[in-house]
């Protein structure tokens, strides 16, 4: 790590006019950012705004083409993450970097030890790790194996690993996406304790409520550029949304309709299925979904949500149980589910939801071309596409625009438009607003709420509890492939749902 001229200000960590390019794409464009010792500074922006790229520059993984990084007021050039670690900068990534078969203490010191030598001394390291965990309020046993821990506990090990190695600046990349509400509260308490001890914390997110709850200051990135930095106490969700998307965003009222007494149009009984590794992903799942209601499926990622959607859509074989759509028992074939009245918005929009190389018109008629016989009536199809573009407010040059040229929000609206215009009685939607800006998120949520009001039975699978609480009439929770309970929206709260997400069965 080579020092150059010091800067006038002395933040704990700063980026000064940092530019980073990838094959002609500018990921960071003259970005300015700084975090002070003793604060939690949120880095806010939609997916693709440049947050993770900036933090990879700050931690030595990437080197900028222009600009520089400061540590403690001195400009530095870091050649690797090792240089960043030597300077006290650590990053906890979304994908944890732990060895499952080793203990907590072994992972903490793996490849490094403060005592020197090559031997791991449990009697010395385990008490030190336990003391550090107690200091920051992290409940984790140093002797436990990683595979025995919950996702939240594994995240605490990553934080302990950084603290044990002398972290003075900790960067958390989308840290709450895999946590229960209780684990989120625990994480917030830990980060605040770190700030009180004089550490600097960078909290990367695109979730406005979390950012407002945890941070002291907020810097917003949009399209790779710094929009501005504000004090958290002096801003609001509406102001931050404007900074993120460059225009006013009107948050609508999507209060649940509570039409749970309608006809059952989707019925799951004793449903079982395996994941891609051949192990059980769904175990004896039973659910009813009524016309005109939104049933939210909550759970920490990896607890069977993806497999549930694919089984209902006929894209994954079931090993037991039954699926009934509009009174017709399904044999597990996608075209049968479509003909019976299923609409399906998959989690992977570009890879599964559309044909990227086809136009909007062709994507919209993928499910209904058989109704017109063997001849595709291009003029009629174009007229129908133009009407759906207007109705669903799809921003595009016209019906001949290729799907791959659409933004994430407009791509999602295209898929929803196709599924609903095909006469769907049941709409299964997976992670409908993941990666969308707040304006597109609001638009998609409005479409889902309107669909339920028109009598469609909507299954909303989402890891965003705020989204589920905003839209759902009832909430079912999946834990390790089992339904731990189904609650009416009025009797559900974040704490109760969080306990169910951790495996507690509803009374």
Coordinates of N, CA and C in Angstrom, one line a residue, residues 6 79 87 224:
X6 N -1.7 13.7 1.5 CA -2.9 13.6 2.4 C -3.9 14.7 2.0
X79 N -3.5 -2.5 -3.4 CA -3.3 -3.5 -4.5 C -4.1 -4.7 -4.3
X87 N -5.1 -2.1 6.8 CA -5.6 -0.8 7.2 C -6.8 -0.8 8.0
X224 N -24.5 5.1 -11.1 CA -23.0 5.2 -10.9 C -22.5 6.5 -10.5

